[in-house]
CSV table of C-alpha atoms and ligand atoms in Angstrom, one decimal:
chain,number,residue,atom,x,y,z
G,1,MET,CA,-61.9,-6.2,-114.4
G,2,ILE,CA,-64.6,-8.8,-115.0
G,3,SER,CA,-65.1,-10.4,-118.4
G,4,VAL,CA,-68.0,-12.8,-118.8
G,5,GLU,CA,-67.9,-14.4,-122.2
G,6,ARG,CA,-70.7,-16.5,-123.8
G,7,VAL,CA,-71.7,-18.1,-120.5
G,8,SER,CA,-74.6,-20.5,-120.4
G,9,LYS,CA,-76.0,-22.4,-117.5
G,10,SER,CA,-79.0,-24.6,-117.2
G,11,TYR,CA,-80.7,-26.3,-114.2
G,12,GLY,CA,-82.3,-29.6,-114.5
G,13,SER,CA,-82.8,-31.6,-117.7
G,14,GLY,CA,-85.4,-32.6,-120.2
G,15,GLU,CA,-88.7,-30.7,-120.3
G,16,THR,CA,-88.3,-29.1,-116.9
G,17,ALA,CA,-84.8,-27.7,-117.7
G,18,VAL,CA,-84.4,-24.0,-117.0
G,19,ARG,CA,-81.9,-22.0,-119.0
G,20,ALA,CA,-80.8,-19.6,-116.2
G,21,LEU,CA,-78.1,-18.0,-118.4
G,22,ASP,CA,-78.2,-18.1,-122.1
G,23,ASP,CA,-75.1,-17.0,-123.9
G,24,VAL,CA,-74.3,-14.1,-121.6
G,25,SER,CA,-71.4,-11.8,-122.3
G,26,LEU,CA,-70.5,-8.6,-120.5
G,27,THR,CA,-67.4,-6.7,-119.4
G,28,VAL,CA,-66.9,-4.6,-116.3
G,29,GLY,CA,-63.9,-2.3,-116.5
G,30,ARG,CA,-61.5,-1.8,-113.7
G,31,GLY,CA,-62.9,0.6,-111.1
G,32,GLU,CA,-66.3,0.7,-112.9
G,33,ILE,CA,-69.7,0.3,-111.2
G,34,PHE,CA,-71.9,-2.0,-113.3
G,35,GLY,CA,-75.5,-2.7,-112.7
G,36,VAL,CA,-77.4,-5.7,-113.9
G,37,VAL,CA,-81.2,-5.2,-113.8
G,38,GLY,CA,-84.0,-7.5,-114.5
G,39,GLN,CA,-87.2,-9.1,-113.2
G,40,SER,CA,-87.1,-11.9,-110.7
G,41,GLY,CA,-86.0,-15.1,-112.4
G,42,ALA,CA,-84.0,-13.3,-115.1
G,43,GLY,CA,-80.8,-15.0,-114.1
G,44,LYS,CA,-79.0,-12.3,-112.1
G,45,SER,CA,-78.1,-14.3,-109.1
G,46,THR,CA,-76.9,-17.2,-111.3
G,47,LEU,CA,-74.7,-14.7,-113.1
G,48,ILE,CA,-73.2,-13.5,-109.8
G,49,ARG,CA,-72.6,-17.1,-108.6
G,50,THR,CA,-70.7,-18.0,-111.8
G,51,ILE,CA,-68.5,-14.9,-111.3
G,52,ASN,CA,-67.5,-15.9,-107.7
G,53,SER,CA,-67.4,-19.5,-108.9
G,54,LEU,CA,-70.1,-20.9,-106.6
G,55,GLU,CA,-71.5,-22.2,-109.8
G,56,ARG,CA,-69.8,-23.6,-112.9
G,57,PRO,CA,-71.2,-22.6,-116.2
G,58,ASP,CA,-72.0,-25.3,-118.8
G,59,SER,CA,-70.1,-23.3,-121.4
G,60,GLY,CA,-68.3,-20.0,-121.7
G,61,SER,CA,-65.7,-18.3,-119.5
G,62,VAL,CA,-65.5,-15.9,-116.6
G,63,VAL,CA,-62.2,-14.0,-116.3
G,64,VAL,CA,-61.6,-11.9,-113.2
G,65,ASP,CA,-58.5,-9.7,-113.2
G,66,GLY,CA,-56.9,-11.9,-115.8
G,67,ARG,CA,-57.7,-15.2,-114.1
G,68,ASP,CA,-60.2,-17.6,-115.7
G,69,VAL,CA,-62.2,-18.6,-112.6
G,70,THR,CA,-64.2,-21.2,-114.4
G,71,SER,CA,-61.2,-23.5,-114.7
G,72,LEU,CA,-59.7,-23.0,-111.2
G,73,THR,CA,-59.8,-25.7,-108.5
G,74,GLY,CA,-58.3,-26.0,-105.0
G,75,ALA,CA,-55.9,-23.4,-103.8
G,76,GLY,CA,-56.1,-21.4,-107.1
G,77,LEU,CA,-59.9,-21.2,-106.6
G,78,ARG,CA,-59.6,-20.1,-103.0
G,79,SER,CA,-57.1,-17.4,-103.8
G,80,ALA,CA,-59.3,-16.1,-106.7
G,81,ARG,CA,-62.3,-16.0,-104.3
G,82,HIS,CA,-60.3,-13.8,-101.8
G,83,ASN,CA,-60.1,-11.3,-104.6
G,84,ILE,CA,-63.9,-11.1,-104.7
G,85,GLY,CA,-66.0,-9.7,-101.9
G,86,MET,CA,-69.7,-10.3,-101.8
G,87,ILE,CA,-72.7,-8.6,-100.1
G,88,PHE,CA,-76.3,-9.8,-99.8
G,89,GLN,CA,-79.8,-8.6,-99.4
G,90,HIS,CA,-80.2,-10.2,-96.0
G,91,PHE,CA,-76.6,-9.3,-94.9
G,92,ASN,CA,-75.8,-13.0,-93.9
G,93,LEU,CA,-74.2,-12.0,-90.6
G,94,LEU,CA,-73.6,-14.5,-87.8
G,95,SER,CA,-75.8,-13.4,-84.9
G,96,SER,CA,-73.7,-15.0,-82.2
G,97,ARG,CA,-70.6,-13.1,-83.2
G,98,THR,CA,-69.8,-9.4,-82.6
G,99,VAL,CA,-69.4,-7.0,-85.5
G,100,GLN,CA,-65.7,-7.2,-85.3
G,101,ALA,CA,-65.7,-11.1,-85.1
G,102,ASN,CA,-68.0,-11.2,-88.2
G,103,VAL,CA,-65.5,-9.1,-90.1
G,104,GLU,CA,-62.5,-11.1,-88.8
G,105,LEU,CA,-64.1,-14.3,-89.9
G,106,SER,CA,-63.5,-13.4,-93.5
G,107,LEU,CA,-59.8,-12.9,-92.7
G,108,GLU,CA,-59.3,-16.2,-90.9
G,109,ILE,CA,-59.3,-18.0,-94.2
G,110,THR,CA,-56.6,-15.7,-95.5
G,111,GLY,CA,-54.2,-17.0,-92.9
G,112,ALA,CA,-53.7,-13.6,-91.3
G,113,GLY,CA,-52.5,-13.6,-87.7
G,114,ARG,CA,-54.7,-12.5,-84.8
G,115,ALA,CA,-53.2,-9.0,-84.4
G,116,ALA,CA,-53.3,-8.4,-88.1
G,117,ARG,CA,-56.9,-9.6,-88.3
G,118,ARG,CA,-57.9,-7.3,-85.5
G,119,SER,CA,-56.2,-4.2,-87.0
G,120,GLN,CA,-57.6,-4.9,-90.5
G,121,ALA,CA,-61.1,-5.4,-89.2
G,122,LEU,CA,-61.0,-2.2,-87.1
G,123,GLU,CA,-59.6,-0.3,-90.0
G,124,ILE,CA,-62.3,-1.4,-92.5
G,125,LEU,CA,-65.0,-0.8,-89.8
G,126,GLU,CA,-63.8,2.7,-89.5
G,127,ARG,CA,-64.0,3.2,-93.3
G,128,VAL,CA,-67.6,2.0,-93.5
G,129,GLY,CA,-68.6,4.4,-90.7
G,130,LEU,CA,-69.0,1.8,-87.9
G,131,HIS,CA,-66.4,3.2,-85.6
G,132,GLY,CA,-67.4,2.3,-82.0
G,133,LYS,CA,-69.7,-0.6,-83.1
G,134,ALA,CA,-67.0,-3.3,-83.1
G,135,ALA,CA,-68.2,-5.0,-79.9
G,136,ALA,CA,-71.9,-4.8,-80.8
G,137,TYR,CA,-74.0,-7.8,-81.9
G,138,PRO,CA,-75.9,-7.8,-85.2
G,139,ALA,CA,-79.3,-7.7,-83.4
G,140,GLN,CA,-78.3,-4.3,-81.9
G,141,LEU,CA,-77.8,-2.7,-85.3
G,142,SER,CA,-80.2,-1.1,-87.8
G,143,GLY,CA,-80.5,-2.5,-91.3
G,144,GLY,CA,-78.2,0.1,-92.7
G,145,GLN,CA,-75.6,-0.7,-90.0
G,146,LYS,CA,-75.9,-4.4,-90.7
G,147,GLN,CA,-75.2,-3.8,-94.4
G,148,ARG,CA,-72.2,-1.7,-93.4
G,149,VAL,CA,-70.9,-4.7,-91.5
G,150,GLY,CA,-71.6,-6.9,-94.6
G,151,ILE,CA,-69.6,-4.4,-96.7
G,152,ALA,CA,-66.7,-4.4,-94.1
G,153,ARG,CA,-66.6,-8.2,-94.1
G,154,ALA,CA,-66.6,-8.3,-97.9
G,155,LEU,CA,-63.8,-5.8,-98.2
G,156,ALA,CA,-61.6,-6.7,-95.2
G,157,SER,CA,-59.2,-8.8,-97.2
G,158,LYS,CA,-58.9,-5.9,-99.8
G,159,PRO,CA,-60.4,-7.7,-102.8
G,160,SER,CA,-60.4,-5.9,-106.2
G,161,VAL,CA,-63.9,-6.9,-107.0
G,162,LEU,CA,-67.2,-6.4,-105.1
G,163,LEU,CA,-70.3,-8.3,-106.0
G,164,SER,CA,-73.7,-7.2,-104.7
G,165,ASP,CA,-76.8,-9.3,-104.9
G,166,GLU,CA,-79.7,-6.9,-104.1
G,167,ALA,CA,-77.7,-5.4,-101.2
G,168,THR,CA,-80.1,-2.5,-100.8
G,169,SER,CA,-83.4,-4.3,-101.5
G,170,ALA,CA,-84.2,-4.8,-97.8
G,171,LEU,CA,-83.5,-1.1,-96.8
G,172,ASP,CA,-85.6,2.0,-96.8
G,173,PRO,CA,-85.0,4.6,-99.5
G,174,GLU,CA,-82.9,6.9,-97.3
G,175,THR,CA,-80.6,4.1,-96.0
G,176,THR,CA,-80.4,2.8,-99.6
G,177,THR,CA,-79.0,6.1,-100.7
G,178,GLN,CA,-76.4,6.2,-97.9
G,179,ILE,CA,-75.3,2.6,-98.7
G,180,LEU,CA,-75.0,3.3,-102.4
G,181,ASP,CA,-73.0,6.5,-101.7
G,182,LEU,CA,-70.7,4.4,-99.4
G,183,ILE,CA,-70.2,1.8,-102.1
G,184,ARG,CA,-69.3,4.5,-104.6
G,185,GLN,CA,-66.9,6.1,-102.2
G,186,LEU,CA,-65.2,2.8,-101.4
G,187,SER,CA,-65.0,2.0,-105.1
G,188,LYS,CA,-63.2,5.2,-105.7
G,189,ASP,CA,-60.9,5.0,-102.7
G,190,MET,CA,-60.0,1.3,-103.2
G,191,GLY,CA,-60.1,1.1,-107.0
G,192,LEU,CA,-62.8,-1.5,-106.6
G,193,THR,CA,-64.6,-3.0,-109.6
G,194,VAL,CA,-68.3,-3.4,-108.6
G,195,LEU,CA,-70.9,-5.5,-110.2
G,196,LEU,CA,-74.3,-5.1,-108.6
G,197,ILE,CA,-77.5,-6.8,-109.4
G,198,THR,CA,-80.8,-5.2,-108.6
G,199,HIS,CA,-84.4,-4.8,-109.6
G,200,GLU,CA,-84.4,-1.1,-108.4
G,201,MET,CA,-83.9,1.6,-111.0
G,202,ASP,CA,-82.8,4.0,-108.3
G,203,VAL,CA,-79.6,2.0,-107.8
G,204,VAL,CA,-78.8,2.4,-111.5
G,205,LYS,CA,-79.5,6.1,-111.4
G,206,ARG,CA,-77.5,6.8,-108.4
G,207,ILE,CA,-74.2,4.9,-108.9
G,208,CYS,CA,-73.9,2.9,-112.0
G,209,ASP,CA,-71.5,3.9,-114.8
G,210,ALA,CA,-72.8,1.1,-117.0
G,211,ALA,CA,-75.7,-1.3,-116.9
G,212,ALA,CA,-77.1,-4.4,-118.5
G,213,VAL,CA,-80.8,-5.4,-118.8
G,214,MET,CA,-81.4,-9.2,-118.4
G,215,SER,CA,-84.5,-11.2,-119.1
G,216,GLU,CA,-85.0,-15.0,-119.2
G,217,GLY,CA,-81.3,-15.6,-119.0
G,218,ARG,CA,-80.3,-13.3,-121.8
G,219,VAL,CA,-78.7,-9.8,-121.8
G,220,LEU,CA,-81.0,-7.7,-123.9
G,221,GLU,CA,-78.9,-4.6,-123.9
G,222,GLN,CA,-75.8,-3.2,-122.1
G,223,GLY,CA,-73.6,-0.1,-122.2
G,224,PRO,CA,-72.7,3.1,-120.4
G,225,VAL,CA,-75.8,4.4,-118.8
G,226,GLU,CA,-75.6,7.8,-120.5
G,227,GLN,CA,-75.2,6.0,-123.9
G,228,LEU,CA,-78.2,3.8,-123.3
G,229,LEU,CA,-80.3,6.9,-122.5
G,230,THR,CA,-79.7,8.1,-126.0
G,231,THR,CA,-80.2,4.8,-127.7
G,232,GLU,CA,-83.4,4.1,-129.7
G,233,LYS,CA,-85.8,1.8,-128.0
G,234,SER,CA,-83.5,1.3,-125.0
G,235,LEU,CA,-85.3,-0.7,-122.3
G,236,LEU,CA,-83.2,1.0,-119.6
G,237,GLY,CA,-84.0,4.4,-121.0
G,238,HIS,CA,-87.8,3.6,-120.8
G,239,ALA,CA,-87.4,2.2,-117.3
G,240,LEU,CA,-85.5,5.2,-116.0
G,241,PHE,CA,-88.1,7.6,-117.4
G,242,PRO,CA,-91.5,6.2,-116.6
G,243,LEU,CA,-93.8,8.3,-118.8
G,244,GLY,CA,-96.7,5.9,-118.8
G,245,ASP,CA,-98.7,4.3,-121.6
G,246,ILE,CA,-98.7,6.0,-125.1
G,247,PRO,CA,-102.2,7.5,-125.7
G,248,GLU,CA,-104.4,6.7,-128.6
G,249,THR,CA,-103.9,9.4,-131.3
G,250,ASP,CA,-103.4,9.9,-135.0
G,251,ASN,CA,-100.7,12.5,-134.3
G,252,THR,CA,-97.0,11.9,-134.1
G,253,ILE,CA,-95.6,11.3,-130.6
G,254,ILE,CA,-91.9,12.0,-129.9
G,255,GLU,CA,-89.7,11.9,-126.9
G,256,ILE,CA,-86.9,14.3,-126.4
G,257,THR,CA,-84.1,13.5,-123.9
G,258,PHE,CA,-82.4,16.4,-122.3
G,259,THR,CA,-79.0,16.0,-120.6
G,260,GLY,CA,-76.9,18.4,-118.7
G,261,ALA,CA,-77.2,22.0,-119.8
G,262,THR,CA,-80.1,21.8,-122.2
G,263,SER,CA,-83.5,22.5,-120.8
G,264,ASP,CA,-86.8,21.7,-122.5
G,265,SER,CA,-88.8,24.9,-122.2
G,266,PRO,CA,-87.1,27.1,-124.9
G,267,VAL,CA,-86.8,24.1,-127.1
G,268,ILE,CA,-90.6,23.5,-127.1
G,269,ALA,CA,-91.4,27.1,-127.5
G,270,ARG,CA,-89.1,27.4,-130.4
G,271,LEU,CA,-90.5,24.3,-132.0
G,272,ALA,CA,-94.0,25.7,-131.9
G,273,ARG,CA,-92.9,29.1,-133.2
G,274,ARG,CA,-90.6,28.0,-136.0
G,275,HIS,CA,-92.8,25.2,-137.3
G,276,GLY,CA,-96.3,26.5,-136.4
G,277,ILE,CA,-97.1,23.3,-134.6
G,278,ASP,CA,-99.5,23.2,-131.6
G,279,VAL,CA,-97.2,21.1,-129.5
G,280,GLY,CA,-98.9,19.1,-126.8
G,281,ILE,CA,-96.9,18.1,-123.7
G,282,LEU,CA,-98.0,14.5,-122.8
G,283,GLY,CA,-95.5,13.9,-120.0
G,284,ALA,CA,-92.1,14.7,-118.6
G,285,ALA,CA,-89.7,13.1,-116.1
G,286,VAL,CA,-86.6,14.6,-114.6
G,287,GLU,CA,-84.1,12.4,-112.9
G,288,THR,CA,-80.6,12.9,-111.4
G,289,ILE,CA,-78.7,10.2,-113.3
G,290,HIS,CA,-75.0,9.7,-112.4
G,291,GLY,CA,-75.0,13.1,-110.7
G,292,ARG,CA,-76.5,14.9,-113.7
G,293,GLN,CA,-79.9,16.3,-114.3
G,294,THR,CA,-81.5,14.4,-117.1
G,295,GLY,CA,-85.0,14.7,-118.4
G,296,ARG,CA,-87.3,13.2,-121.0
G,297,THR,CA,-90.3,14.9,-122.4
G,298,ARG,CA,-93.1,13.3,-124.4
G,299,LEU,CA,-94.7,15.5,-127.0
G,300,GLU,CA,-97.6,15.2,-129.3
G,301,LEU,CA,-97.1,16.9,-132.7
G,302,PRO,CA,-100.3,17.4,-134.7
G,303,GLY,CA,-100.1,18.6,-138.3
G,304,GLU,CA,-98.9,17.7,-141.8
G,305,ALA,CA,-96.4,14.8,-141.9
G,306,SER,CA,-93.9,17.0,-143.8
G,307,ALA,CA,-94.0,19.8,-141.2
G,308,VAL,CA,-93.7,17.2,-138.4
G,309,ALA,CA,-90.7,15.6,-140.1
G,310,ALA,CA,-89.0,19.0,-140.5
G,311,ALA,CA,-89.6,19.8,-136.8
G,312,VAL,CA,-88.0,16.5,-135.8
G,313,ALA,CA,-85.0,17.1,-138.1
G,314,ASP,CA,-84.6,20.6,-136.7
G,315,LEU,CA,-84.6,19.3,-133.1
G,316,ARG,CA,-81.9,16.7,-134.0
G,317,THR,CA,-79.7,19.4,-135.6
G,318,GLN,CA,-79.8,21.1,-132.2
G,319,GLY,CA,-78.0,18.1,-130.9
G,320,LEU,CA,-81.0,16.7,-129.0
G,321,PHE,CA,-81.8,13.0,-128.8
G,322,VAL,CA,-85.3,12.6,-130.3
G,323,GLU,CA,-87.1,9.3,-130.6
G,324,VAL,CA,-90.2,9.1,-132.7
G,325,ILE,CA,-92.5,6.8,-130.6
G,326,LYS,CA,-95.5,6.8,-132.9
J,1,ADP,N1,-80.2,-24.1,-107.9
J,1,ADP,C1,-81.2,-24.0,-108.8
J,1,ADP,N2,-81.9,-25.1,-109.2
J,1,ADP,C2,-82.8,-25.0,-110.1
J,1,ADP,N3,-83.2,-23.8,-110.7
J,1,ADP,C3,-82.6,-22.7,-110.3
J,1,ADP,C4,-81.6,-22.7,-109.4
J,1,ADP,N4,-81.1,-21.4,-109.2
J,1,ADP,C5,-81.9,-20.7,-110.0
J,1,ADP,N5,-82.7,-21.4,-110.7
J,1,ADP,C6,-83.7,-21.0,-111.8
J,1,ADP,O1,-82.9,-20.2,-112.7
J,1,ADP,C7,-83.6,-19.0,-113.1
J,1,ADP,C8,-82.8,-17.8,-112.8
J,1,ADP,O2,-82.8,-17.7,-111.3
J,1,ADP,P1,-81.9,-16.5,-110.6
J,1,ADP,O3,-80.5,-16.5,-111.2
J,1,ADP,O4,-82.0,-16.7,-109.2
J,1,ADP,O5,-82.7,-15.2,-111.1
J,1,ADP,P2,-82.8,-13.7,-110.4
J,1,ADP,O6,-81.7,-13.6,-109.5
J,1,ADP,O7,-82.7,-12.8,-111.6
J,1,ADP,O8,-84.1,-13.6,-109.8
J,1,ADP,C9,-85.0,-19.1,-112.4
J,1,ADP,O9,-85.9,-19.6,-113.3
J,1,ADP,C10,-84.7,-20.0,-111.2
J,1,ADP,O10,-85.9,-20.6,-110.8
J,2,MG,MG1,-81.7,-13.1,-107.4
């Protein structure tokens, strides 16, 4: 489990100071996959560096599996770091070492003997689907294979936490999907707590249980992904369903979010029939989020305010999440 509490971190001083983290709090439950999204410069990498204690916050605390990593030094710090694996956008492999030697490197600091290192490295390589590649050099591998080595290296010492800094951002969409599915599988099999930072919404859709949106060092919202999708004005909700700009009109515009079993067509037909409204469909997006079909439809509702209000109320009594946009 990761608990970040009221962490702030600034770089530089005076007028040029940058507040990279501004009173950030978030919790990642054990075995959970948590995504942090935000534009470049939002503070995501700084957040990750405070969690693996490459960076010390100016204030606040970071607790990983019950240990406050912000106060550790020396052997305590090294041992806490063994419990945290990390993967990167550009893999950070040593080109002069074989795949196996890259993975073993992360075990050398744990003090494991040669035979133990070898067997642990081969075991984790097998798990990440790189059986038969132990003797290859990074230059002989595809991007996806390189990231598999990165994952093997991060997990060889069996940490309980995996941190990912844009680990799929340099990969093509298909390879991204494969790597995300691998991370999810490993998280399940090894009980891994995963915090990944990304600017790609596809990552959140595919594997995240929960997510936070960051901007200018602050967390703007966070929570379970499905909960955010049914939260008014959720930034994540809007980012996951790109419906475009809201058109100029005097009519009411609403968005209905459909999850799981509900489908939009009977709902819209019924709305028109029951309330006599000439419903206009302005846009719709369907996404597979967390393995479930989820959709959002934007509708234009012309007519008397009272009739429109009654229609919205009716939709809500059907258990639908309805947001009045305009
Ligand atoms: N070592 C550093 N020295 C000075 N400024 C930094 C340093 N690291 C990050 N920053 C600044 O802190 C802010 C957040 O950066 P970062 O955490 O890398 O954001 P992200 O990963 O979301 O792109 C940015 O304005 C960046 O320029
Ligand atoms: Mg970054």
